[in-house]
Short mmCIF file of C-alpha atoms in Angstrom, two decimals:
data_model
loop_
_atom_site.label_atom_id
_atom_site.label_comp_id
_atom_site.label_asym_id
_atom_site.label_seq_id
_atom_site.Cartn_x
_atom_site.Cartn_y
_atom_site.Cartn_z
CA UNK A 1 -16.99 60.53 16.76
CA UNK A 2 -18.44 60.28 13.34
CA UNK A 3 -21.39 57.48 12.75
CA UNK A 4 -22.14 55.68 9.98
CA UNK A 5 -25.32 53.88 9.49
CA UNK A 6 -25.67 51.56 6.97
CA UNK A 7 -28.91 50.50 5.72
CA UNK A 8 -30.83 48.03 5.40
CA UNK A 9 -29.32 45.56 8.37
CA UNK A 10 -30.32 42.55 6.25
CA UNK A 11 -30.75 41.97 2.04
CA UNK A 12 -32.50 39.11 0.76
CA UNK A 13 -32.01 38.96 -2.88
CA UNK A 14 -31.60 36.57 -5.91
CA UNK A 15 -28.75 35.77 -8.18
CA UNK A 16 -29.30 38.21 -11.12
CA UNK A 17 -30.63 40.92 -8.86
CA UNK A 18 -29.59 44.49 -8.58
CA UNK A 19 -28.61 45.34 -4.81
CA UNK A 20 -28.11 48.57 -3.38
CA UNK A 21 -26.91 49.26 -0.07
CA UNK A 22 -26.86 52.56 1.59
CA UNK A 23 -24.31 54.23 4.07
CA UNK A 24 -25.04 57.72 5.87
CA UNK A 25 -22.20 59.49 7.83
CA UNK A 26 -23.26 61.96 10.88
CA UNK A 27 -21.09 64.46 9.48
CA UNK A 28 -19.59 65.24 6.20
CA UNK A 29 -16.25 63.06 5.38
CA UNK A 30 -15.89 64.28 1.69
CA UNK A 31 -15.51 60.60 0.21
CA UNK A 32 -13.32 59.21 2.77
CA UNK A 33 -15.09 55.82 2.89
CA UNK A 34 -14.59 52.67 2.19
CA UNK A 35 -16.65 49.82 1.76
CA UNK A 36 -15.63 46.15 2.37
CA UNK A 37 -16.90 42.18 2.31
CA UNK A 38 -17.02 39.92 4.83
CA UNK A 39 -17.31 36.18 4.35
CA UNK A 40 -17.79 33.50 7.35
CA UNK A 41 -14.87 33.24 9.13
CA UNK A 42 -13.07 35.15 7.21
CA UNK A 43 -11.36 38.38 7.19
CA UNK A 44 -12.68 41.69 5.87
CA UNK A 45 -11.46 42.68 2.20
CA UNK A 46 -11.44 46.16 0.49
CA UNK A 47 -13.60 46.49 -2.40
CA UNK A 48 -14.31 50.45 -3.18
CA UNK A 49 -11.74 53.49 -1.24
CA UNK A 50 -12.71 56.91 -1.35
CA UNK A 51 -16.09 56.27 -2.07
CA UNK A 52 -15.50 55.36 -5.75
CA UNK A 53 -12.35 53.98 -6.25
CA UNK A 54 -12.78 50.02 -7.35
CA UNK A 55 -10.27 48.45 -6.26
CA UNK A 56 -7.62 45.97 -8.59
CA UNK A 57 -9.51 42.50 -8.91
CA UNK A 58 -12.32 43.29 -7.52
CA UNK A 59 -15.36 42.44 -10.30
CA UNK A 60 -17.01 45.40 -12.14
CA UNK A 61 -20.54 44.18 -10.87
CA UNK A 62 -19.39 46.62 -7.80
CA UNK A 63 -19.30 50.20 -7.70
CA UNK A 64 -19.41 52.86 -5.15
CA UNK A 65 -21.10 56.83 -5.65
CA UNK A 66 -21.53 59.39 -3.17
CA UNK A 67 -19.99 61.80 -1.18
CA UNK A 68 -20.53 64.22 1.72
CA UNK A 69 -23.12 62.22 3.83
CA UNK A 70 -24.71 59.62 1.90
CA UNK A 71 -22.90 56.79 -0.26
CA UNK A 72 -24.11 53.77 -1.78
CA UNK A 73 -23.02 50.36 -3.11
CA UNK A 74 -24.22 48.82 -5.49
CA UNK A 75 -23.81 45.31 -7.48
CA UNK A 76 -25.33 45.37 -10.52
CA UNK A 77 -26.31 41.69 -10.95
CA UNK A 78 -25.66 39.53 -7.74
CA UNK A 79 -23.74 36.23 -8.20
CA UNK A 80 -23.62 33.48 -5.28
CA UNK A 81 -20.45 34.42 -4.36
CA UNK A 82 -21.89 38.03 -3.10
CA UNK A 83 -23.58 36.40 -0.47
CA UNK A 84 -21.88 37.89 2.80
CA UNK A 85 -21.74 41.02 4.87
CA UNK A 86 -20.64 44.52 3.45
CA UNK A 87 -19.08 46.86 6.12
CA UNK A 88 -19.19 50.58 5.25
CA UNK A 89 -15.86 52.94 7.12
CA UNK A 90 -14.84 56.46 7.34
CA UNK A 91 -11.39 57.63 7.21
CA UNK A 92 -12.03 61.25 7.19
CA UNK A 93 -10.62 61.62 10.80
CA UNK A 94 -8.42 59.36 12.89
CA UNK A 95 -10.87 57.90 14.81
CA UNK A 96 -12.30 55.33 12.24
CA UNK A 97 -15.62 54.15 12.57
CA UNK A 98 -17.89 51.28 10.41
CA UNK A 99 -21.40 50.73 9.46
CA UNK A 100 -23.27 48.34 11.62
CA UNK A 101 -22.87 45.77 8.39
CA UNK A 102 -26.05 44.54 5.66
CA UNK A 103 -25.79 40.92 5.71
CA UNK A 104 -26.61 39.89 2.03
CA UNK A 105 -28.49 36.61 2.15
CA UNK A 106 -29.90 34.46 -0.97
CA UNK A 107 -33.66 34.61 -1.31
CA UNK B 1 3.26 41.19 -1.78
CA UNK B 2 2.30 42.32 1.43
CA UNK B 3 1.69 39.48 4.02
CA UNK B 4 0.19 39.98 7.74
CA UNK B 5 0.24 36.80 10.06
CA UNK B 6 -1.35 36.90 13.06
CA UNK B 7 -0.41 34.36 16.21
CA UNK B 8 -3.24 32.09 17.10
CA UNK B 9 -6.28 31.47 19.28
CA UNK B 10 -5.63 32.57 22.63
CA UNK B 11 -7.82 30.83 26.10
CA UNK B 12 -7.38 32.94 28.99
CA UNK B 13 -8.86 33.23 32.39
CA UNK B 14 -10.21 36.51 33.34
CA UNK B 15 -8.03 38.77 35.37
CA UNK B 16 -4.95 37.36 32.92
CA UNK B 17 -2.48 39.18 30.97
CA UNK B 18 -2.46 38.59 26.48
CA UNK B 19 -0.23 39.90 24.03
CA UNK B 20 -1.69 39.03 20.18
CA UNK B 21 1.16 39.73 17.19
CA UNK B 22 0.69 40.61 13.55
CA UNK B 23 3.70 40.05 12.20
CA UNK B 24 4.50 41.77 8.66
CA UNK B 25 6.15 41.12 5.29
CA UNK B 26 6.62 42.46 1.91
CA UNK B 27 7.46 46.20 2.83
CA UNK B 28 8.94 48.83 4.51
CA UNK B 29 7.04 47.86 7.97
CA UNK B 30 8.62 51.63 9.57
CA UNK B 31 6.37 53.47 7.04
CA UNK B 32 2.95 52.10 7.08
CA UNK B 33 0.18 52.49 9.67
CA UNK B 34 -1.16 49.57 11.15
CA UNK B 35 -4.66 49.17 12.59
CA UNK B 36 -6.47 46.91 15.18
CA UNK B 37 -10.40 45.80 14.48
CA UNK B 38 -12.25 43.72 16.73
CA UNK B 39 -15.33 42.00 16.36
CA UNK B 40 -17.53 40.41 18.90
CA UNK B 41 -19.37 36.78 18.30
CA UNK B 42 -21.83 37.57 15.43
CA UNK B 43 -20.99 41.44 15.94
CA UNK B 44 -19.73 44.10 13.47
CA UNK B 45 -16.38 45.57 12.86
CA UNK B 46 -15.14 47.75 15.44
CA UNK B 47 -12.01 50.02 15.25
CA UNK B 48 -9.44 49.67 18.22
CA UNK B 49 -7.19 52.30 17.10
CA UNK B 50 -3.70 52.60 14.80
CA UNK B 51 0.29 52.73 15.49
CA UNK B 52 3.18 54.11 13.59
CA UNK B 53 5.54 51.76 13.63
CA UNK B 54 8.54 54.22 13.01
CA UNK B 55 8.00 55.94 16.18
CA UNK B 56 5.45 54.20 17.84
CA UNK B 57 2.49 57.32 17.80
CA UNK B 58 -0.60 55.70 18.88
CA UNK B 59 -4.25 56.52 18.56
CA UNK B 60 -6.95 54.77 20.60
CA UNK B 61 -10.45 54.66 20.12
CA UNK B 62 -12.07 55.94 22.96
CA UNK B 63 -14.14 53.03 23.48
CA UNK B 64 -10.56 51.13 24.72
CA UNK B 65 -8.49 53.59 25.43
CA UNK B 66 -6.76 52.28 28.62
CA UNK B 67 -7.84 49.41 28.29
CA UNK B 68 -5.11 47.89 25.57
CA UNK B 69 -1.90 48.28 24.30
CA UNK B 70 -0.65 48.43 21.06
CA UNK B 71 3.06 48.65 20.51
CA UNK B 72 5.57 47.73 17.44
CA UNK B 73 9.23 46.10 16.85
CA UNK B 74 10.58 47.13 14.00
CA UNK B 75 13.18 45.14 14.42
CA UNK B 76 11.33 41.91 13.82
CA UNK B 77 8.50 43.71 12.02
CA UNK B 78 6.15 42.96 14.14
CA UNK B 79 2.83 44.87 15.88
CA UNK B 80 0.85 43.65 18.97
CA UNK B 81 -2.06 44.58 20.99
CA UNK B 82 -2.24 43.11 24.68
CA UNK B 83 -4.23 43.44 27.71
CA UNK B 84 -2.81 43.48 31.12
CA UNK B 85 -6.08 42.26 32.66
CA UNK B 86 -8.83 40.84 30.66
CA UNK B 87 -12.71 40.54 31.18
CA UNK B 88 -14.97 38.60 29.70
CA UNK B 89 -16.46 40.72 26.98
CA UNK B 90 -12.98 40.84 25.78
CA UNK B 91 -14.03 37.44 23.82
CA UNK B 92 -13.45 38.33 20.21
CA UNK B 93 -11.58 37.86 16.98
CA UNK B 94 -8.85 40.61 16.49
CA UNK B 95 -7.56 41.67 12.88
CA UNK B 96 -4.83 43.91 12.57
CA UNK B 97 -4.66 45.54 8.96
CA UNK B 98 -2.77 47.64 7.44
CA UNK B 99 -3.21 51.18 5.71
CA UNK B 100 -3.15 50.89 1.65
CA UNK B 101 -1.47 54.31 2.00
CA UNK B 102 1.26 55.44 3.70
CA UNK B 103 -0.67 58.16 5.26
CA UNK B 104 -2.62 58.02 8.28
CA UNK B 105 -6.03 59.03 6.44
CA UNK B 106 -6.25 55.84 4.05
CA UNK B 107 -8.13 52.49 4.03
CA UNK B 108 -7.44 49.22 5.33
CA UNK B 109 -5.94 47.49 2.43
CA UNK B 110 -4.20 44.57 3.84
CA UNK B 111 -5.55 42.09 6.47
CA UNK B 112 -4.45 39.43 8.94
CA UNK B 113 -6.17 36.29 9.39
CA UNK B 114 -7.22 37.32 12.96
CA UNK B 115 -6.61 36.19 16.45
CA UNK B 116 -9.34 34.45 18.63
CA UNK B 117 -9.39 35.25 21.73
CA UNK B 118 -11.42 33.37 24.29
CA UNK B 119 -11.48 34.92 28.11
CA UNK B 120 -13.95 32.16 30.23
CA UNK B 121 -13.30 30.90 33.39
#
């Protein structure tokens, strides 16, 4: 199966601040991935497909590059409500796999 | 718009039989790939595997293959996952979702509210 490892495991960051987080695949999967946030106790939502693709309502802050291996995401200037966990996924193959998660936490 | 309501928290003993549902609205239920994720208590996301609810092809991950279920009505548009016999690391929330695509290589656009699951004795 293909893994993804997402890096780091935890963010601490500021409101206003630039975050990046970064995704590696163990094989190439084009830009089959998706990336998605996580709120307590809530369910997972989509916020970038095939690597780039922002999805509808989702705030501009976010975007996704990358393709073959490595992929990041990035929010240009953080904003309370980005405090949560961001899942990286591959769909290049059937067997779908996720990143490990980078909990985003206020500094 | 696309709706996916999950039944509720479960309590089981181990050893005991569960079947979850997701239960889906505002399409064509037949045509759309629908996933399970599970996540463990303060644990990641972890694919289960997918069905086609037109004729039922299933895909496992290996990490659970044989160990669940999944299976769909389209009659009452309706997917479920179940366990005949059920441990305790089986604790969990479960999400189905479904593809944004109607192709089995797409994202998970749409998500249920998830099912606890609790298996103590």
């Amino acid at each position: 199966d293909i893994q993804m490892t997402q890096s780091p495991s935890t963010l601490s960051a500021s409101v206003g601040d630039r975050v990046t987080i970064t995704c590696r695949a163990s094989q190439s999967i084009s830009s089959w991935l998706a990336w998605y946030q996580q709120k307590p106790g809530k369910a997972p939502k989509v916020l970038i497909s095939e690597a780039t693709n922002l999805q509808r309502g989702v705030p501009s802050r976010f975007s996704g590059s990358g393709s073959g291996t490595e992929f990041t995401l990035t929010i240009s200037s953080l904003q309370p409500e980005d405090f949560a966990t961001y899942y990286c996924q591959q769909y290049n193959t059937y067997r779908w796999t996720f990143g490990q998660g980078t909990k985003v936490e206020i500094k | 718009e696309v709706q996916l309501v999950q039944s509720e928290a479960e309590v089981r003993e181990p050893g005991q039989s569960l079947k979850i549902s997701c239960k889906a609205s505002g399409y064509s239920f037949s045509n759309y790939w629908i996933g399970w994720v599970r996540q463990m208590p303060g644990k990641g996301l972890e694919w289960m595997g997918i069905i086609y609810p037109d004729d039922s092809d299933t895909r496992y991950s290996p990490s659970v293959q044989g160990q669940v279920t999944m299976s769909a009505d389209k009659s009452t548009s309706t997917a479920y996952l179940q366990w005949s016999s059920l441990k305790a690391s089986d604790t969990g929330m479960y999400y189905c979702a479904r593809n944004f695509g109607d192709g089995l290589l797409s994202h998970l656009g749409y998500w249920g509210q998830g099912s606890l699951v609790t298996v103590s004795s």
